[in-house]
Amino acid sequence: MTEEGVSRQLSRDSKLSATYPPAQQTEQKDGSPKAEVSRPPWGLVWRSSIWFITLAVGLGVTTDILVYSMIVPIVPFRLQNLGYEGVSGLVGWLLFAYSAALVVSTPPIAYLSEKYKNRKVPLLCGQFALIGSQVLLMEAPTFAVMVVARIFQGISASVIWVVGLALVCDTVPETIIGKQLGFVMMGMTLGFLVGPPVAGALDDRFGFRGPFIFGVIVTALEFIGRLLIIERKDAIRWDASLTGLVGNSSRERAYGATAMDAEKRDEEPCNGATTRPTDEENGTAGEPARPPAANEAQQQPLSIVGLLVTLLKSPRAMGPVFLTFIFGLIVTSQEPALPLYLQSTYGLDVSKVGLVYLAAVIPSFFSAPLSGWYADRGGTVASTLVCAICTVPFYILIFIKGPLVYFLVMFAFLNFFSSALISPVTAELAAVTRSLDGVGYGHSYGAFNVAYGIGSAVGPVIGGQLYDHVGRGWMAISLFDLGMILVGIVIVVCFFGERPVLKRAVSYWLRGRGFVNEHDQNQTHDVAA
């Protein structure tokens, strides 16, 4: 098609996007797919917009963490009332059940989400599982029933952490992905901020069932937000101008397309019946649209084994995955012991333990978007290193016994920097996904979720056992976490980024010693790239 013909077609498409219902007869005679509906859904633009998708997924993360965190200040005392002993260890096993279910359910959820190219349906199903798990946990008369409830809750969590993050990457341009993921991760802090204190207050006022009734209400309200989501791939059927909001690479990688698919798509001419506004008009590189059927024919998704091999062969992909494991380990290792430590050291009851969480977590509410913003500008390596290094002194200061105010300040700083870690890590995973053929965002965040799930499954067990069986259990947990964060710093230095810090440092040292000149080094880097 000539440029003049393309211009006429674009003008026609823009008129159709402004006046509905769109004309369907020509498209049907051409043999192109028939539109499902004649009029666009209500609120099409804002329901598929970047801000709404980010908000909906962020609220999903908030709800998941809120419901998860309510168990920390309440269940230890509930188990004591039921006559159980060794409560710290039992709480650790409850958290393990949640994390184990999250790990086991993540691979099929990630695979099916990519295979059937749908994010909304799994998100809705996850909410039903979350409501059911809360009702079951609320009425659980024994520890075994509590374990079953936590398993269902873990399955629900895997949906938002895999499908939700993949939906954000499907929608958001690459240039601001770190910032938007940072906003999503604010939900993590908000959940920890609201969950424990509200749970403690409701437990005091209404008894054990009060917090879970609150959780069911919040989950039902958040379900409405998920119901309103319109995925970008569906939105462009009614308004082609929405295509240009996301860069080519993000759209190609959304469901695991290969680099060859992208090249073929760029080379083939436009089909007049399905031409949409080019990315050149929207300020990005050009990408002619093709019929959906042709797109499906070009894509040959990797098998589950192929995906695992592809990820395992990439050191850059495994770096953030291992760091996510460490993050899950250190965050959850304190959870079964902290309420008991505060009770034995400062004489705090369940409601006051919730207030400790409130006072300590407020500063970390701002750390995730700040680290995500810095990752977009300074790079994921610098952002991750700064956050990890800044946590080191506070893992030592946190176990030094002092007044309650001292503990709150140290705990607040520790949470501020540790919470900031996750935004650049998820941004690095998005960058890795765009560099791997056949790997979609759902696959990468599935690996992320498995790593976090394993870490958060092992962490509470280790923390509970250390606190129960070591003389100074809280100090042992803090030193264990310190060792793990030092391992995480080594991983960032060795594996993060296109050219890791260690590789650049070695190259610089060799050039300084005269072993390698700059020209040879550039050639070596080009060959490696």
Coordinates of C-alpha atoms in Angstrom, one line a residue:
M1 CA 0.0 0.0 0.0
T2 CA 1.4 3.5 -0.9
E3 CA 1.9 6.2 1.7
E4 CA -1.1 8.0 0.3
G5 CA -3.2 4.9 0.7
V6 CA -2.0 4.4 4.2
S7 CA -2.8 8.0 5.1
R8 CA -6.4 7.6 3.8
Q9 CA -6.7 4.3 5.8
L10 CA -5.4 6.0 9.0
S11 CA -7.8 8.8 8.6
R12 CA -10.7 6.4 8.2
D13 CA -9.6 4.4 11.3
S14 CA -9.4 7.5 13.4
K15 CA -12.9 8.5 12.4
L16 CA -14.1 5.0 13.3
S17 CA -12.4 5.2 16.7
A18 CA -14.3 8.4 17.4
T19 CA -17.7 7.4 16.0
Y20 CA -19.2 4.1 17.1
P21 CA -20.5 1.6 16.3
P22 CA -17.6 0.8 13.9
A23 CA -18.4 -0.4 10.3
Q24 CA -18.2 -4.2 10.3
Q25 CA -19.4 -5.2 6.8
T26 CA -16.2 -4.5 4.9
E27 CA -14.0 -6.3 7.4
Q28 CA -16.2 -9.3 7.3
K29 CA -16.2 -9.5 3.5
D30 CA -12.4 -9.2 3.5
G31 CA -12.2 -12.3 5.6
S32 CA -10.7 -10.5 8.6
P33 CA -12.0 -11.3 12.1
K34 CA -15.5 -10.2 12.9
A35 CA -15.7 -7.7 15.8
E36 CA -17.4 -9.2 18.8
V37 CA -19.4 -6.1 19.7
S38 CA -20.6 -3.1 17.8
R39 CA -20.0 -0.5 20.5
P40 CA -17.1 0.0 22.8
P41 CA -17.4 -0.9 26.5
W42 CA -18.2 1.9 29.0
G43 CA -15.0 3.7 30.1
L44 CA -12.8 2.0 27.5
V45 CA -10.0 4.5 27.6
W46 CA -9.6 4.8 31.4
R47 CA -10.3 1.2 32.1
S48 CA -7.4 0.2 29.9
S49 CA -5.2 3.1 30.9
I50 CA -1.8 2.9 32.5
W51 CA -2.9 4.5 35.7
F52 CA -5.9 2.3 36.2
I53 CA -4.1 -0.9 35.4
T54 CA -1.3 0.1 37.8
L55 CA -3.9 1.1 40.5
A56 CA -5.9 -2.2 40.1
V57 CA -2.8 -4.4 40.4
G58 CA -1.4 -2.3 43.2
L59 CA -4.7 -2.7 45.1
G60 CA -4.5 -6.4 44.4
V61 CA -1.1 -6.6 46.0
T62 CA -2.3 -4.5 48.9
T63 CA -5.2 -6.9 49.5
D64 CA -3.0 -10.0 49.3
I65 CA -0.4 -8.6 51.8
L66 CA -3.1 -7.2 54.1
V67 CA -4.8 -10.6 54.4
Y68 CA -1.4 -12.3 54.7
S69 CA -0.1 -10.0 57.4
M70 CA -3.2 -10.2 59.6
I71 CA -2.0 -13.7 60.6
V72 CA 1.2 -12.4 62.2
P73 CA -0.1 -10.6 65.3
I74 CA -3.2 -12.7 65.8
V75 CA -2.7 -16.4 65.1
P76 CA 0.1 -16.9 67.7
F77 CA -2.3 -15.9 70.4
R78 CA -5.1 -17.9 68.8
L79 CA -3.0 -21.0 68.9
Q80 CA -2.2 -20.4 72.5
N81 CA -5.9 -20.1 73.3
L82 CA -6.5 -23.4 71.5
G83 CA -3.9 -25.1 73.8
Y84 CA -1.0 -25.5 71.4
E85 CA 2.6 -25.3 72.6
G86 CA 5.6 -24.3 70.5
V87 CA 3.6 -21.6 68.9
S88 CA 6.4 -19.8 67.1
G89 CA 7.2 -23.0 65.2
L90 CA 3.5 -23.7 64.4
V91 CA 3.2 -20.1 63.0
G92 CA 6.2 -20.8 60.9
W93 CA 4.6 -23.9 59.4
L94 CA 1.4 -21.9 58.6
L95 CA 3.5 -19.4 56.7
F96 CA 5.3 -22.3 55.0
A97 CA 2.0 -23.8 53.9
Y98 CA 1.1 -20.5 52.3
S99 CA 4.4 -20.2 50.5
A100 CA 4.5 -23.8 49.4
A101 CA 1.1 -23.4 47.8
L102 CA 2.3 -20.3 46.1
V103 CA 5.3 -22.1 44.7
V104 CA 3.4 -25.2 43.5
S105 CA 0.6 -23.2 41.8
T106 CA 2.8 -20.6 40.1
P107 CA 4.1 -22.6 37.1
P108 CA 0.7 -23.7 35.9
I109 CA -0.8 -20.3 36.4
A110 CA 2.1 -18.6 34.5
Y111 CA 2.0 -21.1 31.7
L112 CA -1.8 -21.0 31.2
S113 CA -1.9 -17.2 31.4
E114 CA 0.7 -17.0 28.5
K115 CA -0.8 -19.9 26.5
Y116 CA -4.4 -18.5 26.5
K117 CA -3.3 -14.9 26.4
N118 CA -5.6 -13.8 29.2
R119 CA -4.8 -11.9 32.4
K120 CA -8.3 -10.9 33.6
V121 CA -9.9 -14.3 34.1
P122 CA -7.1 -15.6 36.4
L123 CA -7.2 -12.4 38.4
L124 CA -11.0 -12.8 39.0
C125 CA -10.6 -16.5 39.9
G126 CA -7.9 -15.6 42.4
Q127 CA -10.3 -13.4 44.4
F128 CA -12.8 -16.2 44.9
A129 CA -10.0 -18.4 46.3
L130 CA -8.9 -15.6 48.6
I131 CA -12.4 -15.1 50.0
G132 CA -12.9 -18.8 50.5
S133 CA -9.6 -19.1 52.3
Q134 CA -10.4 -16.3 54.8
V135 CA -13.8 -17.9 55.6
L136 CA -12.1 -21.2 56.2
L137 CA -9.4 -19.8 58.4
M138 CA -11.9 -17.7 60.4
E139 CA -13.9 -20.9 61.3
A140 CA -10.9 -23.2 61.7
P141 CA -11.2 -25.2 64.9
T142 CA -7.8 -27.0 64.6
F143 CA -4.3 -26.3 63.3
A144 CA -4.8 -28.7 60.4
V145 CA -7.8 -26.7 59.0
M146 CA -5.7 -23.5 59.3
V147 CA -3.0 -25.1 57.1
V148 CA -5.6 -25.9 54.4
A149 CA -6.9 -22.3 54.5
R150 CA -3.4 -21.0 54.1
I151 CA -2.9 -23.3 51.1
F152 CA -5.9 -21.7 49.3
Q153 CA -4.6 -18.3 50.2
G154 CA -1.2 -19.1 48.7
I155 CA -2.8 -20.1 45.4
S156 CA -4.7 -16.8 45.3
A157 CA -1.5 -14.9 46.0
S158 CA 0.3 -16.5 43.1
V159 CA -2.3 -15.1 40.7
I160 CA -1.7 -11.4 41.6
W161 CA 2.1 -11.7 41.7
V162 CA 2.4 -13.5 38.4
V163 CA -0.6 -12.4 36.3
G164 CA -0.9 -8.9 37.9
L165 CA 2.7 -7.9 37.3
A166 CA 2.6 -9.3 33.8
L167 CA -0.5 -7.2 33.1
V168 CA 1.4 -4.1 34.2
C169 CA 4.3 -4.9 31.9
D170 CA 1.8 -5.5 29.0
T171 CA 0.4 -2.0 29.5
V172 CA 3.2 0.2 30.6
P173 CA 5.9 1.7 28.3
E174 CA 9.5 0.5 28.9
T175 CA 10.8 3.9 29.8
I176 CA 8.6 4.1 33.0
I177 CA 8.3 0.5 33.9
G178 CA 10.4 0.8 37.0
K179 CA 8.4 3.7 38.4
Q180 CA 5.0 2.0 37.7
L181 CA 6.2 -1.2 39.3
G182 CA 7.3 0.9 42.3
F183 CA 3.8 2.2 42.6
V184 CA 2.5 -1.4 42.5
M185 CA 5.0 -2.3 45.2
M186 CA 3.6 0.4 47.4
G187 CA 0.7 -2.0 47.8
M188 CA 3.1 -4.3 49.6
T189 CA 3.9 -1.7 52.2
L190 CA 0.4 -0.5 52.5
G191 CA -0.8 -4.1 53.2
F192 CA 1.8 -4.5 55.9
L193 CA 0.9 -1.0 57.2
V194 CA -2.8 -1.7 57.5
G195 CA -3.0 -5.4 58.2
P196 CA -1.3 -5.9 61.6
P197 CA -2.7 -2.8 63.5
V198 CA -6.2 -3.2 62.1
A199 CA -6.1 -6.9 62.9
G200 CA -5.1 -6.1 66.4
A201 CA -7.7 -3.5 67.0
L202 CA -10.5 -5.6 65.5
D203 CA -9.4 -8.6 67.5
D204 CA -9.7 -6.6 70.7
R205 CA -13.1 -5.2 69.8
F206 CA -14.8 -8.1 68.0
G207 CA -12.8 -11.1 68.8
F208 CA -10.9 -13.5 66.5
R209 CA -13.4 -13.3 63.6
G210 CA -13.3 -9.5 63.3
P211 CA -10.1 -9.2 61.2
F212 CA -11.2 -11.9 58.8
I213 CA -14.6 -10.3 58.2
F214 CA -12.8 -7.1 57.5
G215 CA -10.5 -9.0 55.0
V216 CA -13.5 -10.5 53.2
I217 CA -15.1 -7.1 52.8
V218 CA -11.9 -5.6 51.4
T219 CA -11.4 -8.5 49.0
A220 CA -15.0 -8.2 47.7
L221 CA -14.5 -4.5 47.0
E222 CA -11.2 -5.1 45.3
F223 CA -12.9 -7.7 43.1
I224 CA -14.9 -4.9 41.5
G225 CA -11.7 -3.2 40.5
R226 CA -10.4 -6.3 38.8
L227 CA -13.8 -6.7 37.1
L228 CA -13.4 -3.3 35.4
I229 CA -10.0 -4.1 33.9
I230 CA -9.8 -4.0 30.1
E231 CA -6.6 -5.5 28.8
R232 CA -4.7 -3.4 26.2
K233 CA -4.9 -6.2 23.6
D234 CA -8.7 -6.1 23.9
A235 CA -9.0 -2.3 24.0
I236 CA -7.2 -1.8 20.7
R237 CA -10.1 -3.7 19.0
W238 CA -12.3 -0.7 19.6
D239 CA -9.7 2.1 19.6
A240 CA -6.6 1.5 17.5
S241 CA -4.9 4.6 18.9
L242 CA -4.3 2.8 22.2
T243 CA -1.7 0.6 20.4
G244 CA 1.0 3.3 20.5
L245 CA 0.9 3.7 24.3
V246 CA 3.1 0.7 24.7
G247 CA 6.4 0.2 22.9
N248 CA 6.9 -2.6 20.3
S249 CA 9.1 -4.6 22.5
S250 CA 6.6 -4.7 25.3
R251 CA 3.8 -5.8 23.0
E252 CA 6.0 -8.5 21.4
R253 CA 7.1 -9.9 24.7
A254 CA 3.7 -9.8 26.3
Y255 CA 3.0 -13.4 25.5
G256 CA 6.4 -14.8 24.8
A257 CA 7.0 -13.9 21.1
T258 CA 10.4 -14.4 19.7
A259 CA 12.8 -11.9 18.1
M260 CA 12.2 -13.5 14.7
D261 CA 8.5 -12.8 15.1
A262 CA 9.2 -9.1 15.7
E263 CA 11.5 -8.9 12.6
K264 CA 9.0 -10.7 10.4
R265 CA 6.2 -8.4 11.6
D266 CA 8.3 -5.3 10.8
E267 CA 9.1 -6.6 7.3
E268 CA 5.7 -7.5 6.1
P269 CA 3.4 -5.0 4.4
C270 CA 0.3 -3.6 5.9
N271 CA -3.0 -5.3 5.4
G272 CA -5.5 -2.6 4.3
A273 CA -8.4 -4.2 6.2
T274 CA -6.6 -4.1 9.5
T275 CA -4.3 -1.1 9.3
R276 CA -4.0 0.9 12.5
P277 CA -2.1 4.1 13.3
T278 CA 1.6 3.5 13.0
D279 CA 3.9 3.9 16.0
E280 CA 5.7 6.5 14.0
E281 CA 2.7 8.8 14.5
N282 CA 2.7 8.0 18.2
G283 CA 6.4 8.7 18.7
T284 CA 7.8 5.2 18.6
A285 CA 9.3 2.9 16.0
G286 CA 7.0 1.7 13.3
E287 CA 5.2 -1.6 13.5
P288 CA 2.6 -2.4 10.9
A289 CA -0.4 -4.2 12.3
R290 CA -1.2 -7.7 11.1
P291 CA -4.3 -9.9 11.4
P292 CA -4.4 -11.8 14.8
A293 CA -4.5 -15.1 13.1
A294 CA -1.2 -14.4 11.3
N295 CA 0.4 -13.3 14.5
E296 CA -0.6 -16.6 16.2
A297 CA 0.8 -18.6 13.3
Q298 CA 4.2 -16.8 13.6
Q299 CA 4.5 -17.4 17.3
Q300 CA 5.9 -20.8 18.5
P301 CA 5.9 -20.6 22.3
L302 CA 8.5 -22.5 24.2
S303 CA 7.5 -25.6 26.1
I304 CA 7.7 -25.6 29.9
V305 CA 11.1 -27.4 29.8
G306 CA 12.3 -25.0 27.1
L307 CA 11.4 -22.0 29.2
L308 CA 13.2 -23.5 32.2
V309 CA 16.3 -24.1 30.1
T310 CA 16.2 -20.7 28.6
L311 CA 16.0 -19.0 32.0
L312 CA 18.6 -21.2 33.6
K313 CA 21.1 -20.6 30.8
S314 CA 20.8 -16.8 31.4
P315 CA 22.9 -15.6 34.3
R316 CA 21.2 -12.2 34.0
A317 CA 17.8 -13.8 34.5
M318 CA 18.9 -16.0 37.4
G319 CA 20.5 -13.0 39.2
P320 CA 17.2 -11.2 40.1
V321 CA 15.5 -14.6 40.7
F322 CA 18.1 -15.6 43.4
L323 CA 17.9 -12.1 44.9
T324 CA 14.1 -12.5 45.1
F325 CA 14.6 -15.7 47.0
I326 CA 16.8 -13.9 49.4
F327 CA 14.3 -11.1 49.8
G328 CA 11.5 -13.5 50.6
L329 CA 13.8 -15.4 53.1
I330 CA 14.9 -12.4 55.1
V331 CA 11.5 -10.6 55.1
T332 CA 9.6 -13.6 56.4
S333 CA 12.2 -15.0 58.8
Q334 CA 11.3 -12.3 61.4
E335 CA 7.5 -12.8 61.2
P336 CA 7.0 -15.7 63.5
A337 CA 9.4 -14.4 66.2
L338 CA 8.7 -10.6 66.2
P339 CA 5.4 -10.6 68.1
L340 CA 6.9 -13.0 70.7
Y341 CA 10.1 -10.9 71.0
L342 CA 8.1 -7.7 71.5
Q343 CA 5.9 -9.5 74.1
S344 CA 8.8 -10.9 76.1
T345 CA 11.1 -7.8 75.8
Y346 CA 8.6 -4.9 76.1
G347 CA 5.5 -6.6 77.4
L348 CA 3.4 -5.7 74.4
D349 CA 0.0 -7.4 73.7
V350 CA -1.6 -8.1 70.3
S351 CA -2.9 -4.6 69.7
K352 CA 0.4 -2.9 70.7
V353 CA 2.3 -5.3 68.4
G354 CA 0.1 -4.0 65.6
L355 CA 1.0 -0.4 66.5
V356 CA 4.7 -1.3 66.3
Y357 CA 4.2 -2.5 62.7
L358 CA 2.3 0.7 62.0
A359 CA 5.0 3.0 63.3
A360 CA 7.8 1.1 61.6
V361 CA 6.3 0.5 58.2
I362 CA 5.1 4.1 57.4
P363 CA 8.5 5.3 56.1
S364 CA 8.8 2.3 53.8
F365 CA 5.6 3.4 52.0
F366 CA 7.6 5.8 49.9
S367 CA 10.7 3.7 49.4
A368 CA 9.4 1.4 46.6
P369 CA 8.3 4.2 44.1
L370 CA 11.5 6.1 44.9
S371 CA 13.8 3.1 44.1
G372 CA 11.7 2.3 41.0
W373 CA 12.0 5.9 39.8
Y374 CA 15.8 5.8 40.4
A375 CA 16.0 2.5 38.6
D376 CA 14.5 4.1 35.4
R377 CA 17.1 6.9 35.5
G378 CA 20.2 5.5 37.2
G379 CA 19.8 1.8 36.3
T380 CA 18.6 -1.2 38.2
V381 CA 22.1 -2.2 39.3
A382 CA 22.8 1.1 41.1
S383 CA 19.3 1.2 42.6
T384 CA 19.5 -2.3 43.9
L385 CA 23.0 -1.9 45.3
V386 CA 22.2 1.3 47.2
C387 CA 19.1 -0.3 48.8
A388 CA 20.9 -3.6 49.7
I389 CA 24.0 -1.9 51.2
C390 CA 22.0 0.5 53.3
T391 CA 20.2 -2.4 55.0
V392 CA 23.5 -3.9 56.4
P393 CA 24.0 -1.7 59.5
F394 CA 20.4 -2.0 60.6
Y395 CA 20.5 -5.8 60.8
I396 CA 23.1 -5.3 63.5
L397 CA 21.5 -2.4 65.3
I398 CA 18.1 -4.1 65.4
F399 CA 19.2 -6.8 67.9
I400 CA 20.9 -4.4 70.3
K401 CA 18.5 -4.1 73.2
G402 CA 17.4 -0.6 74.1
P403 CA 14.2 1.5 74.7
L404 CA 11.1 0.7 72.6
V405 CA 11.6 4.0 70.7
Y406 CA 15.1 2.9 69.7
F407 CA 13.8 -0.4 68.4
L408 CA 11.0 1.4 66.4
V409 CA 13.6 3.7 64.7
M410 CA 15.9 0.9 63.8
F411 CA 13.0 -1.3 62.5
A412 CA 11.7 1.6 60.5
F413 CA 15.0 2.2 58.7
L414 CA 15.4 -1.5 58.1
N415 CA 12.0 -1.7 56.5
F416 CA 12.5 1.4 54.4
F417 CA 15.6 0.0 52.6
S418 CA 14.5 -3.6 52.5
S419 CA 11.1 -2.7 51.0
A420 CA 12.9 -0.6 48.3
L421 CA 14.7 -3.6 47.0
I422 CA 11.8 -5.2 45.2
S423 CA 11.1 -2.4 42.7
P424 CA 14.5 -2.5 40.8
V425 CA 14.5 -6.3 41.0
T426 CA 11.1 -6.5 39.2
A427 CA 12.3 -3.8 36.7
E428 CA 15.4 -5.9 36.0
L429 CA 13.3 -8.9 35.3
A430 CA 11.2 -6.9 32.8
A431 CA 14.4 -5.9 31.0
V432 CA 15.6 -9.6 31.0
T433 CA 12.3 -10.7 29.5
R434 CA 12.8 -8.4 26.5
S435 CA 16.2 -9.9 25.8
L436 CA 15.1 -13.6 25.8
D437 CA 13.4 -15.1 22.8
G438 CA 10.1 -17.0 23.5
V439 CA 9.9 -15.8 27.1
G440 CA 6.9 -13.7 28.2
Y441 CA 6.3 -11.5 31.2
G442 CA 4.2 -14.2 32.8
H443 CA 7.0 -16.6 32.6
S444 CA 9.6 -14.3 34.1
Y445 CA 7.3 -13.2 36.9
G446 CA 6.4 -16.9 37.4
A447 CA 10.0 -17.5 38.1
F448 CA 10.0 -14.4 40.4
N449 CA 7.0 -15.8 42.3
V450 CA 8.5 -19.3 42.7
A451 CA 11.7 -17.8 44.1
Y452 CA 9.8 -15.5 46.5
G453 CA 7.5 -18.4 47.5
I454 CA 10.4 -20.7 48.3
G455 CA 12.2 -18.0 50.2
S456 CA 9.0 -17.1 52.1
A457 CA 8.4 -20.8 52.8
V458 CA 11.8 -21.4 54.2
G459 CA 12.2 -18.1 56.0
P460 CA 9.5 -18.5 58.7
V461 CA 10.6 -22.0 59.5
I462 CA 14.2 -21.0 60.0
G463 CA 13.1 -17.9 62.0
G464 CA 10.8 -19.9 64.2
Q465 CA 13.3 -22.6 64.9
L466 CA 16.1 -20.2 65.6
Y467 CA 13.9 -18.2 68.1
D468 CA 12.7 -21.4 69.8
H469 CA 16.0 -23.2 70.1
V470 CA 18.8 -20.6 70.3
G471 CA 19.5 -18.8 73.5
R472 CA 19.4 -15.3 71.9
G473 CA 17.0 -16.2 69.2
W474 CA 16.3 -12.6 67.9
M475 CA 20.0 -11.9 67.5
A476 CA 20.5 -15.2 65.7
I477 CA 17.7 -14.3 63.2
S478 CA 19.2 -10.8 62.6
L479 CA 22.7 -12.2 62.0
F480 CA 21.3 -14.8 59.6
D481 CA 19.4 -12.1 57.7
L482 CA 22.6 -10.0 57.5
G483 CA 24.5 -12.9 56.0
M484 CA 21.9 -13.5 53.4
I485 CA 21.8 -9.8 52.4
L486 CA 25.6 -9.9 51.9
V487 CA 25.1 -12.8 49.6
G488 CA 22.5 -10.8 47.7
I489 CA 25.0 -7.9 47.3
V490 CA 27.5 -10.4 45.7
I491 CA 24.8 -11.6 43.3
V492 CA 24.0 -8.0 42.2
V493 CA 27.7 -7.3 41.6
C494 CA 28.3 -10.5 39.6
F495 CA 25.1 -10.9 37.6
F496 CA 22.9 -7.8 37.3
G497 CA 22.7 -5.7 34.1
E498 CA 23.9 -6.2 30.6
R499 CA 27.5 -5.8 31.8
P500 CA 27.7 -6.7 35.5
V501 CA 29.7 -4.5 37.9
L502 CA 32.3 -7.3 38.5
K503 CA 32.9 -7.7 34.8
R504 CA 33.3 -4.0 34.3
A505 CA 35.7 -3.7 37.2
V506 CA 37.8 -6.6 36.0
S507 CA 38.0 -5.1 32.5
Y508 CA 38.9 -1.7 33.9
W509 CA 41.7 -3.3 36.1
L510 CA 43.1 -5.3 33.1
R511 CA 43.1 -2.1 31.0
G512 CA 44.9 -0.3 33.8
R513 CA 47.5 -3.0 34.0
G514 CA 48.0 -3.0 30.3
F515 CA 46.8 -6.6 29.7
V516 CA 43.9 -5.5 27.5
N517 CA 43.6 -2.3 25.4
E518 CA 40.3 -0.5 25.0
H519 CA 39.9 -1.5 21.4
D520 CA 40.3 -5.3 22.2
Q521 CA 37.9 -4.9 25.1
N522 CA 35.2 -3.2 23.0
Q523 CA 35.6 -6.1 20.4
T524 CA 35.2 -8.6 23.2
H525 CA 32.1 -6.9 24.5
D526 CA 30.6 -6.7 21.0
V527 CA 31.2 -10.5 20.5
A528 CA 29.6 -11.3 23.9
A529 CA 26.6 -9.1 23.2

